[in-house]
Amino acid sequence: MSTPISTNSPPSSRTSDDALGFRGADAVLLAWQDGMRPDPRLTVSQWADQHRMLSSRASAEPGRYRTARTPYMRDIMDALSPTNPVQRVVFMKAAQVGATEAGCCFIGFVIHHAPGPMLCVQPTVEMAKRASRQRIDPLIEESPAIRERVKPARSRDAGNTMLSKDFPGGTLVLTGANSAVGLRSMPARYLFLDEVDAYPASADDEGDPVGLAEARSLTFAHRRKVFLASTPTIRGMSRIEREYEASDQRRFFVPCPHCGTMQWLKFERLRWDKGRPETVRYHCEACEQEIAEHHKGAMLAAGVWRATATGTDPGTIGFHISALYSPPGWQSWRDIVRLWEAAQGNDDALRVFKNTVLGETWTESGEAPDWQRLYDRRETWANGSVPEGGLFLTAGADVQKDRVEIDVWAWGRNLESWLVDHIVIDGGPEKAETWTSLEQVLAKTWTHASSAALKIARLAIDSGYESSAVYTWGRRMGVGQVSPIKGVEGFNRSSPVSGPTFVDATEGGKKVRRGARLWTVAVSTFKSETYRYLRLERPTDEELAEGIRFPAGTVHLPSWADSEWCKQFVAEQLVTVKNRRGFTKLEWQKLRERNEALDCRVYARAAVWIVGADRWSEAKWRDLEKQVAMNDRLPASDPEAGQIRRTVRRPRRIIKFSGMH
């Protein structure tokens, strides 16, 4: 009998070696036995700890994935395991707390351990492509257990493309919430819906993207897994908040290192000396003792998730976490306090703080300011003149059936603004004289306090009524000074102004394809901004005498603005309404019929965005200040801020005013 290859080989293998003369039979048998052994029953977090590797391309901490680094993610990931009966997992969270990495672990687990059709939805197709390059490809390349199951991207077949990854037993498809075709592409047992609050209201006008995506999983009944994760946005508009509030609303409770009381961390419990973020401490809600940052690691390790409500759907559970839980080495309490102090006095910055740091929705203040208060605090400066702080002019034009109303606004640093003129051109858009008069408005100049004369840098004109006539006139005036716009509703847009897009225009009775440039304006955003600015507290006369400046965004109204104009300026209110499917949304509704003053303000503000003032550098503002202050020469023409020239004599009035309407 020949000598066995190993003393640990089973007797049967030694016999086989003798009979067949094949000395590798024992190794074959061991491999066969190993293949017959079922895979270990792992949860998603266990799988991640064993198999997930983080790439330096996709992580600030490359190497083996450790769930212990973010202990609060363990229960969230494990709820996505097939052994857990939960079907839908909702995660409302701050930015950069590990949610996307947890989603990648979910994807890796499915590819390796529980194969099936999977759909990963990003806000747009472009973001899906970016996620594929920056997240999914490193996930596959750096984790051997996954790499051996997904064909190389350079293989001849289409098993591994940017938006589709095939693996034994399933496929991963990435798509954007703006693509109805992508959302209807296949049935899916697994869904990863990332940043759902950034999804458009409708996917190609076919309905809510979340609803369309979830419809693909219904055929899998109780075996489906849906993971919805997002940073929230505006209260009443936030998808993730709506889903979380319908769940059991779990919070991560951690023990006080002094008294052991379990509590979930609240921003209000942070205490620090004003202007000194380094002094920040967390105060226990039970014993009121100070908890230092270095305690956080042990607190997180001992933390547990607890439901704080009763969900409407037993198959859905919800989790919420803020950046206060960021593990050591990530965002510290000191960093959070510094961001909070920097955001004071700026509603936009406060909104970002609430959304991305606290993981909470921002409440828009939609109550219309009292018109009488605006009327009472009007200021006095010469009619048709530009006060000292104004550096350039924009105008908003509202086209009506029988007239065109124009408001001219002066703008200074930090979006401080002054109403300079209100013009009404009698006559509808079908009359050539109407457009001639509007051209004269563009040629008009307004005298600055420094005696310089300013022209309108940009006029934004609404194309909602008689679009063809507006496009034709805008094309004739050129793109340098006139911008036709189209207002759209909704807050969840990536930019308040987008475009331009090319639309057909008519010239000499002949249609010119793509002849005009049209800008799209999210009017809700600018209305909310205007109302926030109108509520700003103003310095007293004594404070102004001491050199205190008006807050950023202050709106100054002249003494000639009558009560009717003031009423029009605050003629709408932001309310929460329900649609036919029961979803709530924020919507601007009129309190009175006439609202042209508010509309013209929104259009003039859009013109500011179009010329780029929201993004101007300090050097640009200083240059404008120098131009306005010039007294002895003609400055160069500035296409962004309008031509400014020295003049002493008030220009002759061209447009005949019809009075305040």
XYZ file of C-alpha atoms in Angstrom:
661
model
C 0.000 0.000 0.000
C 1.395 3.374 -0.915
C 2.064 6.087 1.632
C -0.937 8.469 2.017
C -0.504 12.062 1.015
C -1.690 13.253 4.430
C -2.241 11.605 7.768
C -5.531 13.525 8.008
C -6.949 12.053 4.789
C -9.960 9.771 5.217
C -9.397 6.043 4.678
C -11.591 6.020 1.579
C -9.243 8.436 -0.157
C -6.208 6.241 0.549
C -8.009 3.243 -0.918
C -8.939 5.275 -3.946
C -5.303 6.292 -4.397
C -4.239 2.624 -4.387
C -6.932 1.469 -6.765
C -6.661 4.242 -9.346
C -3.074 5.298 -8.919
C -4.241 8.944 -8.438
C -2.544 10.514 -5.458
C -4.734 13.700 -5.541
C -7.965 11.916 -4.787
C -7.958 12.997 -1.144
C -7.756 16.685 -2.121
C -10.596 16.228 -4.612
C -12.732 14.613 -1.940
C -12.044 17.390 0.557
C -12.958 20.014 -2.045
C -16.155 18.104 -2.847
C -17.074 17.929 0.828
C -16.370 21.657 1.221
C -18.591 22.429 -1.780
C -21.454 20.392 -0.362
C -21.292 22.267 2.934
C -23.964 25.056 2.957
C -22.807 28.650 3.169
C -22.766 30.077 6.678
C -25.953 31.905 7.625
C -24.596 35.429 7.750
C -26.301 38.765 8.327
C -25.336 41.750 6.191
C -23.098 43.192 8.922
C -21.376 39.826 9.502
C -20.808 39.460 5.784
C -19.357 42.979 5.586
C -16.937 42.328 8.448
C -15.738 39.101 6.790
C -15.628 40.045 3.102
C -15.891 43.803 2.513
C -12.756 45.745 1.680
C -12.753 49.537 1.361
C -10.835 51.127 -1.472
C -8.814 54.313 -1.095
C -10.817 55.590 -4.091
C -14.092 55.418 -2.190
C -13.195 55.744 1.480
C -11.136 57.962 3.759
C -10.354 54.846 5.816
C -9.297 52.137 3.325
C -8.912 48.551 4.435
C -11.257 45.972 5.911
C -14.758 47.224 6.644
C -15.541 47.262 10.377
C -19.134 47.606 11.487
C -17.796 48.430 14.953
C -16.570 51.741 13.527
C -20.217 52.827 13.128
C -22.087 50.598 15.609
C -25.412 52.281 14.881
C -25.331 50.816 11.353
C -25.371 47.176 12.541
C -29.121 46.858 13.166
C -29.910 48.806 10.011
C -27.849 46.462 7.843
C -29.047 43.328 9.627
C -32.669 44.334 9.012
C -31.813 43.972 5.312
C -30.797 40.329 5.775
C -33.146 37.658 4.325
C -33.496 36.096 7.780
C -35.123 39.286 9.101
C -38.909 39.496 8.464
C -38.853 43.268 7.839
C -39.563 44.252 4.215
C -38.861 48.006 4.223
C -36.058 49.848 6.051
C -36.250 53.660 6.233
C -33.171 55.656 7.249
C -33.478 59.431 7.788
C -30.021 60.670 8.594
C -27.389 63.383 8.592
C -24.787 63.526 5.844
C -21.642 61.413 6.086
C -22.705 58.954 8.784
C -21.988 55.786 6.747
C -25.361 55.198 5.088
C -24.058 54.865 1.531
C -21.352 52.428 2.637
C -24.056 50.386 4.374
C -25.976 50.377 1.090
C -22.857 49.102 -0.672
C -22.573 46.337 1.927
C -26.185 45.448 1.145
C -25.309 45.240 -2.557
C -22.204 43.121 -1.886
C -24.176 40.768 0.362
C -26.780 40.231 -2.351
C -24.157 39.517 -5.036
C -22.245 37.049 -2.858
C -24.675 35.551 -0.390
C -28.314 36.018 -1.434
C -28.429 36.519 -5.234
C -31.469 37.972 -6.917
C -32.511 40.900 -9.130
C -31.547 44.232 -7.523
C -32.308 47.831 -8.453
C -30.222 50.744 -7.156
C -31.837 54.154 -7.762
C -29.962 57.467 -7.576
C -31.604 60.900 -8.044
C -30.494 61.138 -11.698
C -28.978 58.858 -14.325
C -25.767 60.909 -14.217
C -25.515 60.351 -10.464
C -26.113 56.634 -11.036
C -23.147 56.571 -13.413
C -21.036 58.417 -10.860
C -22.076 55.975 -8.116
C -21.124 53.092 -10.392
C -17.623 54.473 -10.946
C -16.971 55.728 -7.412
C -18.815 53.160 -5.283
C -19.811 49.970 -7.085
C -16.653 49.372 -9.144
C -14.365 49.744 -6.069
C -16.751 47.497 -4.105
C -16.312 44.764 -6.717
C -12.588 45.240 -7.359
C -11.445 45.377 -3.724
C -13.552 42.496 -2.322
C -12.403 39.079 -3.681
C -15.657 37.353 -2.722
C -17.548 39.679 -5.083
C -14.882 40.082 -7.749
C -14.976 36.382 -8.642
C -18.747 36.573 -9.217
C -18.901 39.627 -11.485
C -17.339 39.436 -14.930
C -14.535 41.896 -15.658
C -15.654 45.141 -17.247
C -13.378 44.428 -20.232
C -15.002 41.091 -21.063
C -16.631 40.822 -24.471
C -20.195 40.235 -23.281
C -22.363 42.860 -21.615
C -22.334 41.265 -18.167
C -20.549 44.221 -16.578
C -21.450 47.667 -17.867
C -21.629 50.989 -16.096
C -25.330 50.608 -15.240
C -25.672 46.818 -15.164
C -23.705 44.137 -13.294
C -24.589 40.468 -13.864
C -23.694 37.794 -11.311
C -24.762 34.146 -10.801
C -28.402 34.133 -9.793
C -29.110 37.817 -10.322
C -28.277 41.211 -11.758
C -27.689 44.687 -10.370
C -29.186 47.579 -12.345
C -28.394 51.206 -11.541
C -30.703 53.944 -12.773
C -31.884 57.477 -12.040
C -35.172 58.529 -10.475
C -35.649 60.855 -13.463
C -35.886 57.892 -15.845
C -39.257 56.141 -15.937
C -37.813 53.601 -18.373
C -35.075 52.679 -15.903
C -37.577 52.309 -13.071
C -39.732 49.993 -15.188
C -36.818 47.947 -16.501
C -37.298 44.734 -14.492
C -38.827 43.087 -11.422
C -36.548 43.507 -8.409
C -36.404 41.572 -5.171
C -33.978 44.083 -3.669
C -34.201 47.887 -3.854
C -31.684 50.464 -2.684
C -33.240 53.930 -3.026
C -30.521 56.436 -2.175
C -31.123 60.138 -1.347
C -34.842 59.929 -2.079
C -35.440 63.567 -1.105
C -33.421 64.607 -4.150
C -35.697 62.629 -6.490
C -37.864 64.647 -8.885
C -41.562 64.903 -8.131
C -42.317 62.733 -11.144
C -40.257 60.433 -13.356
C -40.867 61.569 -16.946
C -44.404 62.617 -15.921
C -45.261 58.987 -15.079
C -45.567 59.358 -11.327
C -43.644 59.288 -8.068
C -40.245 57.565 -8.605
C -40.381 55.798 -5.226
C -43.795 54.362 -6.025
C -42.673 53.268 -9.494
C -39.572 51.578 -8.080
C -41.400 49.799 -5.266
C -43.955 48.470 -7.736
C -41.135 46.382 -9.255
C -40.701 44.481 -5.962
C -44.320 43.591 -5.209
C -44.176 40.228 -7.009
C -41.625 39.029 -4.440
C -44.149 39.598 -1.612
C -42.628 39.029 1.847
C -39.190 38.126 0.403
C -38.491 41.646 -0.867
C -36.109 44.097 0.797
C -36.388 47.855 0.276
C -33.806 50.246 1.716
C -34.731 53.954 1.584
C -32.037 56.341 2.804
C -31.777 60.102 2.569
C -30.838 63.363 4.154
C -34.159 65.218 4.668
C -35.067 68.551 3.064
C -38.185 70.677 3.660
C -40.936 69.722 6.071
C -44.077 68.794 4.193
C -42.041 68.040 1.057
C -39.597 65.469 2.421
C -40.174 61.899 1.257
C -37.858 60.393 3.859
C -39.582 62.295 6.687
C -42.978 61.065 5.505
C -41.714 57.468 5.435
C -39.993 57.809 8.817
C -43.064 59.275 10.515
C -45.134 56.342 9.241
C -42.619 53.887 10.773
C -41.854 52.955 14.382
C -39.373 55.887 14.523
C -36.337 54.265 16.117
C -33.694 56.345 17.894
C -30.205 55.252 18.951
C -30.031 55.348 22.744
C -26.602 55.520 24.384
C -25.667 55.353 28.093
C -24.414 58.284 30.124
C -20.852 57.426 31.232
C -21.648 58.851 34.695
C -25.116 57.599 35.642
C -25.801 55.026 32.938
C -29.126 56.569 31.835
C -29.979 55.596 28.254
C -30.856 58.585 26.045
C -30.727 59.641 22.411
C -28.457 62.583 21.637
C -30.051 65.993 21.081
C -28.341 69.132 19.827
C -30.071 71.165 22.542
C -28.071 69.281 25.201
C -24.744 70.650 23.913
C -23.299 73.493 26.005
C -20.361 75.761 25.165
C -18.977 79.239 25.704
C -20.126 81.525 22.899
C -17.419 81.893 20.277
C -15.383 79.023 21.750
C -16.498 75.727 20.142
C -13.587 73.917 21.798
C -15.395 74.214 25.152
C -18.375 72.120 24.008
C -19.717 69.428 26.329
C -22.848 67.279 26.249
C -25.041 67.433 29.371
C -26.813 64.256 30.447
C -30.564 64.734 30.584
C -30.760 62.761 33.841
C -27.772 63.758 35.994
C -26.780 66.949 34.108
C -23.113 65.986 34.316
C -20.817 66.933 31.459
C -20.014 64.292 28.853
C -16.812 64.928 26.913
C -16.142 63.958 23.307
C -13.749 61.159 24.295
C -16.638 59.280 25.937
C -18.447 58.927 22.618
C -16.650 55.783 21.403
C -17.696 53.740 24.428
C -21.192 55.225 24.359
C -21.698 54.212 20.718
C -20.450 50.682 21.369
C -23.058 50.279 24.134
C -25.884 51.926 22.200
C -29.182 50.279 21.243
C -32.000 51.182 18.867
C -35.399 51.717 20.468
C -38.732 52.389 18.800
C -40.391 55.632 19.890
C -43.707 55.204 18.049
C -46.067 52.603 16.646
C -45.717 52.217 12.899
C -48.666 52.028 10.531
C -47.044 49.151 8.594
C -45.562 46.242 10.604
C -43.323 45.421 7.641
C -41.608 48.838 7.803
C -39.124 50.039 10.398
C -37.488 53.472 10.531
C -34.217 54.801 11.888
C -33.030 58.365 12.507
C -29.573 59.584 13.410
C -27.737 62.912 13.486
C -24.085 63.851 13.094
C -23.828 64.006 16.895
C -23.247 60.244 16.621
C -20.367 60.518 14.128
C -17.601 58.202 15.367
C -14.341 59.621 16.728
C -12.206 61.052 13.950
C -15.193 62.062 11.830
C -17.353 65.096 12.547
C -16.791 66.176 16.146
C -19.120 68.086 18.465
C -16.701 71.007 18.186
C -17.104 70.972 14.383
C -20.888 70.902 14.761
C -20.889 73.886 17.128
C -18.616 75.812 14.781
C -21.033 75.184 11.884
C -23.973 76.278 14.042
C -22.345 79.562 15.013
C -21.316 80.275 11.428
C -24.904 79.718 10.236
C -26.507 82.271 12.563
C -28.333 85.032 10.690
C -28.359 83.098 7.419
C -31.467 81.020 6.786
C -29.873 79.140 3.899
C -26.959 78.087 6.099
C -29.328 77.153 8.937
C -31.339 75.002 6.568
C -28.184 73.182 5.446
C -27.219 72.688 9.096
C -30.582 71.191 10.041
C -30.655 68.933 6.987
C -27.078 67.693 6.825
C -25.919 67.879 10.451
C -29.051 67.204 12.508
C -30.764 65.081 9.854
C -33.986 67.040 10.376
C -36.329 68.824 8.005
C -36.335 72.577 7.559
C -39.624 74.357 8.190
C -40.304 77.037 5.621
C -41.826 80.139 7.168
C -44.644 80.699 4.723
C -46.908 83.104 6.575
C -47.273 86.287 4.557
C -45.724 89.337 6.278
C -48.183 92.057 7.143
C -48.387 94.579 4.289
C -49.033 97.394 6.761
C -45.689 96.760 8.447
C -43.943 96.979 5.081
C -45.823 100.158 4.280
C -44.899 101.760 7.614
C -41.177 101.133 7.263
C -40.802 102.553 3.767
C -37.768 104.765 3.261
C -37.249 108.043 1.478
C -35.007 108.520 -1.505
C -35.535 110.361 -4.769
C -38.078 108.788 -7.083
C -36.313 106.854 -9.836
C -32.874 107.145 -8.242
C -30.571 104.401 -6.986
C -29.472 104.575 -3.312
C -25.832 104.395 -2.397
C -25.651 100.648 -1.695
C -27.113 99.623 -5.070
C -24.458 98.498 -7.542
C -26.429 97.109 -10.494
C -30.026 96.862 -11.705
C -32.249 94.004 -12.781
C -35.913 94.078 -13.763
C -38.785 91.648 -13.757
C -41.550 91.976 -16.362
C -44.976 90.371 -15.984
C -46.947 90.161 -19.246
C -50.707 90.513 -18.792
C -53.577 90.563 -21.259
C -53.812 94.354 -21.366
C -50.479 95.577 -19.970
C -46.900 94.777 -19.033
C -45.803 95.540 -15.473
C -42.110 96.065 -14.727
C -40.330 96.485 -11.414
C -36.724 97.644 -11.424
C -34.593 96.578 -8.452
C -31.126 97.724 -7.411
C -28.872 95.119 -5.821
C -25.873 95.434 -3.558
C -23.620 93.178 -1.571
C -25.191 90.195 0.231
C -28.335 90.536 -1.912
C -29.452 93.744 -0.205
C -32.000 95.298 -2.561
C -33.920 98.525 -3.244
C -37.068 99.000 -5.327
C -36.044 101.698 -7.831
C -38.969 101.972 -10.226
C -42.379 100.564 -11.055
C -43.470 100.908 -14.679
C -46.732 99.957 -16.349
C -46.931 99.779 -20.137
C -50.531 99.913 -21.295
C -51.355 97.546 -24.137
C -51.317 93.788 -24.621
C -48.595 91.656 -26.209
C -50.388 91.655 -29.565
C -49.540 95.354 -30.050
C -46.202 96.364 -31.549
C -46.218 99.570 -29.477
C -46.061 97.490 -26.288
C -42.770 95.935 -27.286
C -41.403 99.252 -28.507
C -42.101 100.772 -25.100
C -40.423 97.821 -23.428
C -37.335 98.401 -25.577
C -37.284 101.980 -24.329
C -37.204 100.686 -20.747
C -34.058 98.761 -21.629
C -32.476 101.926 -23.004
C -33.395 104.014 -19.947
C -30.887 104.990 -17.240
C -31.381 105.589 -13.514
C -29.239 108.038 -11.570
C -27.147 106.618 -8.756
C -26.499 108.504 -5.515
C -22.952 109.041 -6.810
C -24.428 110.709 -9.965
C -23.445 107.754 -12.161
C -26.172 106.480 -14.508
C -27.089 102.774 -14.437
C -28.905 100.754 -17.064
C -30.735 97.479 -16.495
C -28.171 94.682 -16.436
C -30.762 91.994 -17.149
C -34.520 91.951 -17.646
C -36.276 88.646 -16.949
C -39.663 88.450 -18.656
C -42.309 85.845 -17.913
C -43.305 83.728 -20.906
C -46.406 82.189 -19.339
C -48.787 84.403 -21.345
C -48.338 84.713 -25.133
C -45.104 82.718 -25.088
C -44.489 83.083 -28.808
C -44.549 86.894 -28.634
C -42.166 86.886 -25.653
C -39.744 84.510 -27.402
C -39.784 86.626 -30.541
C -39.058 89.847 -28.672
C -36.385 88.190 -26.544
C -34.656 86.885 -29.659
C -34.741 90.341 -31.247
C -33.240 91.971 -28.135
C -30.453 89.398 -27.891
C -29.245 87.258 -25.006
C -27.102 89.940 -23.355
C -29.863 91.912 -21.641
C -33.158 89.976 -21.905
C -33.983 86.503 -20.550
C -37.392 84.898 -21.211
C -38.250 82.691 -18.225
C -40.757 80.004 -17.309
C -41.765 79.556 -13.672
C -42.152 76.063 -12.199
C -43.314 74.984 -8.750
C -41.451 72.802 -6.272
C -38.619 73.186 -3.779
C -36.652 69.994 -4.410
C -34.706 71.286 -7.381
C -30.941 71.239 -7.577
C -30.824 74.886 -8.672
C -33.398 77.698 -8.439
C -32.604 78.648 -12.039
C -31.706 76.196 -14.788
C -31.044 76.501 -18.477
C -31.115 77.978 -20.872
C -32.932 75.621 -23.205
C -33.582 76.497 -26.823
C -37.178 76.992 -27.964
C -38.764 77.920 -31.276
C -39.324 81.613 -31.996
C -41.101 83.507 -34.764
C -39.363 86.142 -36.847
C -41.118 87.936 -39.689
C -43.922 85.379 -39.641
C -41.445 82.515 -40.032
C -40.720 79.977 -37.318
C -37.084 79.827 -36.286
C -36.273 76.480 -34.734
C -34.423 76.775 -31.418
C -34.394 80.497 -31.949
C -34.806 81.719 -28.342
C -33.200 80.859 -25.021
C -35.583 80.021 -22.172
C -34.638 79.872 -18.479
C -36.568 77.751 -15.953
C -37.122 79.348 -12.527
C -38.201 77.579 -9.317
C -40.423 80.449 -8.175
C -41.202 78.812 -4.802
C -37.560 79.082 -3.792
C -37.322 82.804 -4.525
C -40.695 83.562 -2.924
C -39.552 81.852 0.287
C -36.284 83.767 0.177
C -38.106 87.082 -0.292
C -40.403 86.429 2.666
C -37.424 85.505 4.859
C -35.737 88.772 3.921
C -38.901 90.766 4.679
C -38.945 89.362 8.231
C -35.383 90.384 9.041
C -34.972 92.579 12.102
C -33.551 95.974 11.194
C -31.063 98.038 13.180
C -32.429 101.075 14.999
C -31.533 104.633 14.011
C -29.050 104.719 16.890
C -27.412 101.493 15.715
C -27.231 102.781 12.148
C -25.546 105.939 13.448
C -22.990 103.719 15.179
C -22.166 102.014 11.888
C -24.280 98.863 12.256
C -25.177 97.577 8.787
C -28.487 96.209 7.574
C -28.652 92.372 7.614
C -27.816 90.490 4.434
C -30.815 90.348 2.108
C -32.634 93.384 3.544
C -35.393 94.638 1.220
C -35.760 98.438 1.059
C -39.015 99.920 -0.217
C -39.337 103.587 -1.287
C -41.861 106.063 0.060
C -43.646 106.194 -3.307
C -44.643 102.494 -3.078
C -48.356 102.719 -2.307
C -50.563 100.394 -0.281
C -51.756 98.482 -3.347
C -48.193 97.617 -4.339
C -47.370 96.503 -0.784
C -50.446 94.274 -0.723
C -49.410 92.709 -4.023
C -45.907 92.127 -2.667
C -47.213 89.819 0.109
C -50.214 88.441 -1.770
C -49.354 84.749 -1.340
C -48.921 82.303 1.510
C -47.150 78.957 1.758
C -49.542 76.193 2.793
C -49.428 72.420 3.116
C -51.877 70.600 0.862
C -52.616 66.963 0.056
C -52.789 65.615 -3.465
C -55.194 62.975 -4.724
C -52.865 60.172 -3.598
C -52.739 61.488 -0.034
C -49.195 62.867 -0.198
C -48.600 66.274 1.358
C -46.721 69.064 -0.350
C -46.001 72.750 0.134
C -47.729 75.100 -2.246
C -47.929 78.871 -2.668
C -51.519 80.105 -2.751
C -52.887 83.582 -3.384
C -54.444 85.544 -0.557
C -55.759 88.092 -3.077
C -56.122 88.222 -6.846
C -53.407 90.753 -7.694
C -49.826 89.576 -7.049
C -47.813 91.232 -9.843
C -45.414 92.951 -7.414
C -44.353 89.591 -5.946
C -44.033 87.989 -9.377
C -41.913 90.856 -10.712
C -39.653 90.608 -7.672
C -39.149 86.885 -8.291
C -38.310 87.514 -11.952
C -35.873 90.302 -11.061
C -34.245 87.973 -8.518
C -33.936 85.275 -11.180
C -32.169 87.843 -13.359
C -29.653 88.348 -10.539
C -28.951 84.619 -10.576
C -28.611 84.565 -14.356
C -25.998 87.343 -14.398
C -24.099 85.346 -11.800
C -24.198 87.721 -8.810
C -24.806 84.813 -6.402
C -21.370 83.542 -7.376
C -19.377 86.768 -7.829
C -16.004 87.050 -6.140
C -14.970 89.810 -3.762
C -12.862 91.294 -6.552
C -15.959 91.580 -8.744
C -17.891 93.472 -6.080
C -14.996 95.846 -5.470
C -14.762 96.514 -9.190
C -18.471 97.404 -9.345
C -18.083 99.753 -6.397
C -15.225 101.514 -8.163
C -17.248 101.868 -11.369
C -20.247 103.342 -9.584
C -18.039 105.814 -7.702
C -16.299 107.091 -10.860
C -16.795 110.802 -11.495
C -14.330 111.718 -14.192
C -14.426 109.150 -16.962
C -16.612 106.677 -18.796
C -16.007 103.170 -17.418
C -15.794 100.123 -19.620
C -19.024 98.377 -20.563
C -19.729 95.452 -18.256
C -22.060 92.871 -19.830
C -22.818 91.366 -16.431
C -23.636 94.512 -14.520
C -24.902 96.841 -17.221
C -23.201 99.921 -18.654
C -22.409 102.658 -16.133
C -21.559 106.154 -17.298
C -21.009 109.484 -15.598
C -23.835 111.957 -15.962
C -25.208 114.864 -13.973
C -28.362 115.686 -15.884
C -31.269 113.327 -15.177
C -32.116 111.382 -18.367
C -35.371 112.313 -20.027
C -38.267 110.049 -19.032
C -39.171 107.751 -21.928
C -41.938 105.524 -20.560
C -45.179 107.170 -19.535
C -46.189 105.914 -16.112
C -49.717 104.739 -15.505
C -49.377 105.049 -11.737
C -49.196 102.318 -9.116
C -51.470 99.358 -9.785
